[in-house]
Short mmCIF file of C-alpha atoms and ligand atoms in Angstrom, two decimals:
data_model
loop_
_atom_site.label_atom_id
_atom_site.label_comp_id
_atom_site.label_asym_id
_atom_site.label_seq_id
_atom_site.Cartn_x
_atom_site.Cartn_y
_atom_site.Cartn_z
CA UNK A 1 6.35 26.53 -2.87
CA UNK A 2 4.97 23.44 -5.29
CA UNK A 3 3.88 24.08 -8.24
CA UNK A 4 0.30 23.27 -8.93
CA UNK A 5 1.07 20.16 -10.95
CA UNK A 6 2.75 18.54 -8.93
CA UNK A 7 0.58 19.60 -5.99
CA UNK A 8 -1.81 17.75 -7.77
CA UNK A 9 -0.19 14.96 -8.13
CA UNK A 10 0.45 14.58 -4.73
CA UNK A 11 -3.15 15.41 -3.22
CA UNK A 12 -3.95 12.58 -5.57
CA UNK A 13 -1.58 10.01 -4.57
CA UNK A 14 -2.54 10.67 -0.94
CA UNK A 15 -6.05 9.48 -2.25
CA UNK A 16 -4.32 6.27 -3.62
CA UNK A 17 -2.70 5.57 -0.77
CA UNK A 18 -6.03 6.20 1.41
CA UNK A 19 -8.07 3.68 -1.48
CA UNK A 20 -5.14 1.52 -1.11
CA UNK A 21 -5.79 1.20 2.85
CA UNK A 22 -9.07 0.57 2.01
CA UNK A 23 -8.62 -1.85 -0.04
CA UNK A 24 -6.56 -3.82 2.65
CA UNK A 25 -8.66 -3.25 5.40
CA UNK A 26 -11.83 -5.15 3.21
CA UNK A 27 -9.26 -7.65 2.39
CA UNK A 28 -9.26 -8.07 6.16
CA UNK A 29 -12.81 -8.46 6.70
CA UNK A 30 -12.58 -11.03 4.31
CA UNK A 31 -10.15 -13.06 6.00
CA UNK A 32 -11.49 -12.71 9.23
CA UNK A 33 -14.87 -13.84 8.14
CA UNK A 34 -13.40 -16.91 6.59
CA UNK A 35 -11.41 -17.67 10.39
CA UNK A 36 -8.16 -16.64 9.09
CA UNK A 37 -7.04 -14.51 11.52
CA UNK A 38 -3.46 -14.72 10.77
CA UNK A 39 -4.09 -13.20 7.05
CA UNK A 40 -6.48 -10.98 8.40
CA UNK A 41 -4.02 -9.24 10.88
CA UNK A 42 -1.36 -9.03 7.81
CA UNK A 43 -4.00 -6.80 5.99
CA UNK A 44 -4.61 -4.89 9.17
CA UNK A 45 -0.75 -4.25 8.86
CA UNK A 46 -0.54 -3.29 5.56
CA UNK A 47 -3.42 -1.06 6.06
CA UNK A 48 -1.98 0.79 9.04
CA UNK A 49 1.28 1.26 6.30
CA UNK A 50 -0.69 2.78 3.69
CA UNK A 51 -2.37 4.98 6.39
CA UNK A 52 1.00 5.96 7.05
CA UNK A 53 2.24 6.50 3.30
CA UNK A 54 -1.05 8.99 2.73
CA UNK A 55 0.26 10.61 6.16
CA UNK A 56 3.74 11.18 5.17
CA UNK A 57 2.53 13.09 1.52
CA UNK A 58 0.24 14.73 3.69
CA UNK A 59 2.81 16.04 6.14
CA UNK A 60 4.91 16.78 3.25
CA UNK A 61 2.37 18.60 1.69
CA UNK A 62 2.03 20.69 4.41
CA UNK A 63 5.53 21.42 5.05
CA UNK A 64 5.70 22.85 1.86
CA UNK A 65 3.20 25.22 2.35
CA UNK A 66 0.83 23.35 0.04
CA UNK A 67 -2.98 22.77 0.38
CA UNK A 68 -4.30 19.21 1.34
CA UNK A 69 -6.96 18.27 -0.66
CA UNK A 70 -9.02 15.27 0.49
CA UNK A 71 -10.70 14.14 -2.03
CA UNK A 72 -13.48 11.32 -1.91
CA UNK A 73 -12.16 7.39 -1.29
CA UNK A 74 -13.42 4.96 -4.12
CA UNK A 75 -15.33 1.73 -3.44
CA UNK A 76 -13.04 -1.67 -2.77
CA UNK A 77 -14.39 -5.39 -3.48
CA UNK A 78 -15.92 -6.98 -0.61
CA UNK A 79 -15.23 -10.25 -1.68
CA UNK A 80 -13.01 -12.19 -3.12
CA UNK A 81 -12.32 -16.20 -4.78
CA UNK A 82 -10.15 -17.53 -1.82
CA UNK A 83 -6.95 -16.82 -0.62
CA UNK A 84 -4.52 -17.04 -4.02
CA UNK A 85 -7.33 -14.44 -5.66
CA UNK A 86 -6.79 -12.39 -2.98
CA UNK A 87 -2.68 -11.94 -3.46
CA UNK A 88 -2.89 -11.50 -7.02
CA UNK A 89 -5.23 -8.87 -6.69
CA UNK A 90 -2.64 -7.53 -3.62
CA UNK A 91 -0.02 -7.61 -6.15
CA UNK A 92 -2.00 -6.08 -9.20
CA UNK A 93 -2.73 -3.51 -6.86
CA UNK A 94 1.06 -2.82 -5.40
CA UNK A 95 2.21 -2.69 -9.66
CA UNK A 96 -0.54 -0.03 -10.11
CA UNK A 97 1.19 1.97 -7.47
CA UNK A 98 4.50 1.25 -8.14
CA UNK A 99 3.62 3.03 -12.05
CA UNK A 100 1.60 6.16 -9.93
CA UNK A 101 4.42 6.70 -8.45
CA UNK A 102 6.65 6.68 -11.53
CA UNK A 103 4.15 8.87 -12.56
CA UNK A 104 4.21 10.71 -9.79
CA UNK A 105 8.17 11.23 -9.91
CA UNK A 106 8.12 12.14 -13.60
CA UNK A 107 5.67 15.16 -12.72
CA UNK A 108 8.24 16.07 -10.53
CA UNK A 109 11.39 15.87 -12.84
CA UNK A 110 9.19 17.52 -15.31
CA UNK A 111 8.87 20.82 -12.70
CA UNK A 112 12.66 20.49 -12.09
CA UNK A 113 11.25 20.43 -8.15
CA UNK A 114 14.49 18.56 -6.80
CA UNK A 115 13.02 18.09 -2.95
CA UNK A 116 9.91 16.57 -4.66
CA UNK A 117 11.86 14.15 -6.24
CA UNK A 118 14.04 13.63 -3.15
CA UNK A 119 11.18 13.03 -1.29
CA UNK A 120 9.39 10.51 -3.50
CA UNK A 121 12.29 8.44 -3.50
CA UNK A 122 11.46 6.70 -0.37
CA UNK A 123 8.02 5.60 -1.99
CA UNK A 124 9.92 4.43 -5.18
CA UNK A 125 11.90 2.02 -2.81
CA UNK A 126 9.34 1.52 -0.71
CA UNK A 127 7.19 -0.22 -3.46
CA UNK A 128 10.48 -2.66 -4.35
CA UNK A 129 9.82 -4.29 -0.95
CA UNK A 130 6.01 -3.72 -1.29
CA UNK A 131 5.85 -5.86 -4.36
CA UNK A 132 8.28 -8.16 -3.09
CA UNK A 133 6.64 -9.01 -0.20
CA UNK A 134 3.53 -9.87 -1.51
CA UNK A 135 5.08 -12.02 -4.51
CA UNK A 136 7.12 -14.43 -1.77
CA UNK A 137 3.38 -14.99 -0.09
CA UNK A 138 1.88 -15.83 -3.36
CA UNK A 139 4.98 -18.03 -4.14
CA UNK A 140 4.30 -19.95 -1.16
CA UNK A 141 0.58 -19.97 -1.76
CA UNK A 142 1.06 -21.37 -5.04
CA UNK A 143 3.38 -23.86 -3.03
CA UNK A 144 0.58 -25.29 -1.03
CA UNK A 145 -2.34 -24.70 -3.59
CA UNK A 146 -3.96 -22.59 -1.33
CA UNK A 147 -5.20 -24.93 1.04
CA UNK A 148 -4.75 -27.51 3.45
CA UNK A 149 -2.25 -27.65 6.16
CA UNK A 150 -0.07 -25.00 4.70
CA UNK A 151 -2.56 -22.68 5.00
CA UNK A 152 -3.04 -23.54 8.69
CA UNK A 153 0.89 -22.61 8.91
CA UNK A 154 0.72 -19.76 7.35
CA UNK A 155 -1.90 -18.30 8.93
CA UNK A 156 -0.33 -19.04 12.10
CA UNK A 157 2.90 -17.04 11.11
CA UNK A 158 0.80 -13.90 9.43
CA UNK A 159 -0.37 -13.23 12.77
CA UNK A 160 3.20 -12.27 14.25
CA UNK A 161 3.22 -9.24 11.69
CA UNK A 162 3.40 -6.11 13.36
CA UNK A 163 3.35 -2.67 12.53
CA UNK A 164 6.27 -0.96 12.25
CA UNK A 165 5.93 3.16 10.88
CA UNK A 166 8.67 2.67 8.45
CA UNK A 167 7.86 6.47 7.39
CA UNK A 168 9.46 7.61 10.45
CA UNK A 169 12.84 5.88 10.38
CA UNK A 170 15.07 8.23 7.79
FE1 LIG B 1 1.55 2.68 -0.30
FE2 LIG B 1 1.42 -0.39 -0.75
O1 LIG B 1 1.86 1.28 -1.40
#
């Protein structure tokens, strides 16, 4: 049985994770409005993962005999100042939910709920890589300026991302 707290805590990092997807998939739109479909499919990726990080707290949730709560998704930006602006705000985003999840973890230390914690530590890992990932791709945009050729390149190689539900290999 969770305890309330940190029931809360998780109903309301399933909401993160659900804004977060959001957030990825208008990132999308974005890029395929500007013809980069290679950027746009590595949002559509990263979307489909945070789909499946709100799934996998959900499922937990549940298996824990605790009640789901969906609460209402906030707004995202719908636009954006190119492609660097774009990855900073990616990785501004990914540090916001690397600390929720801190959060999130300290809740459950706090309740002495040991699976909780157990649990969460594939999201504390998980958000390592996250912010890793995006900080190499604004390396190299910072590389190339953010334009030209390199762009053209990279775009080309975004668009062999594909998704892979990471939640279920454990
Ligand atoms: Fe679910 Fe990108 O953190």
């Amino acid at each position: 049985m969770l305890k309330e707290k940190v029931l809360k805590a998780l109903n309301n990092q399933i909401n993160a994770e659900m804004h977060s997807a959001y957030l990825y998939l208008s990132m999308s739109a974005y890029f395929e409005d500007k013809g980069l479909a290679g950027f746009a499919n590595w949002m559509k990726v990263q979307y489909k993962e945070e789909l499946s990080h709100a799934l996998k707290i959900f499922d937990y949730v549940n298996e824990r005999n605790g009640r789901v709560v969906l609460e209402p998704i906030a707004g995202v930006p719908i636009d954006f100042d190119g492609i660097i602006d774009v990855f900073e705000k990616t990785l501004e985003h990914e540090q916001k939910v690397t600390q929720m999840i801190d959060e999130l973890m300290d809740v459950a230390v706090g309740a002495s709920d040991h699976a909780t914690q157990s649990f969460l530590q594939w999201f504390v890992d998980e958000q390592v890589e996250e912010e890793a990932n995006v900080n190499e791709l604004l390396d190299n945009l910072r590389l190339i300026d953010g334009q030209g050729n390199g762009v053209f390149m990279l775009n080309r190689e975004l668009q062999a991302r594909t998704f892979v539900d990471e939640t279920q290999a454990e």
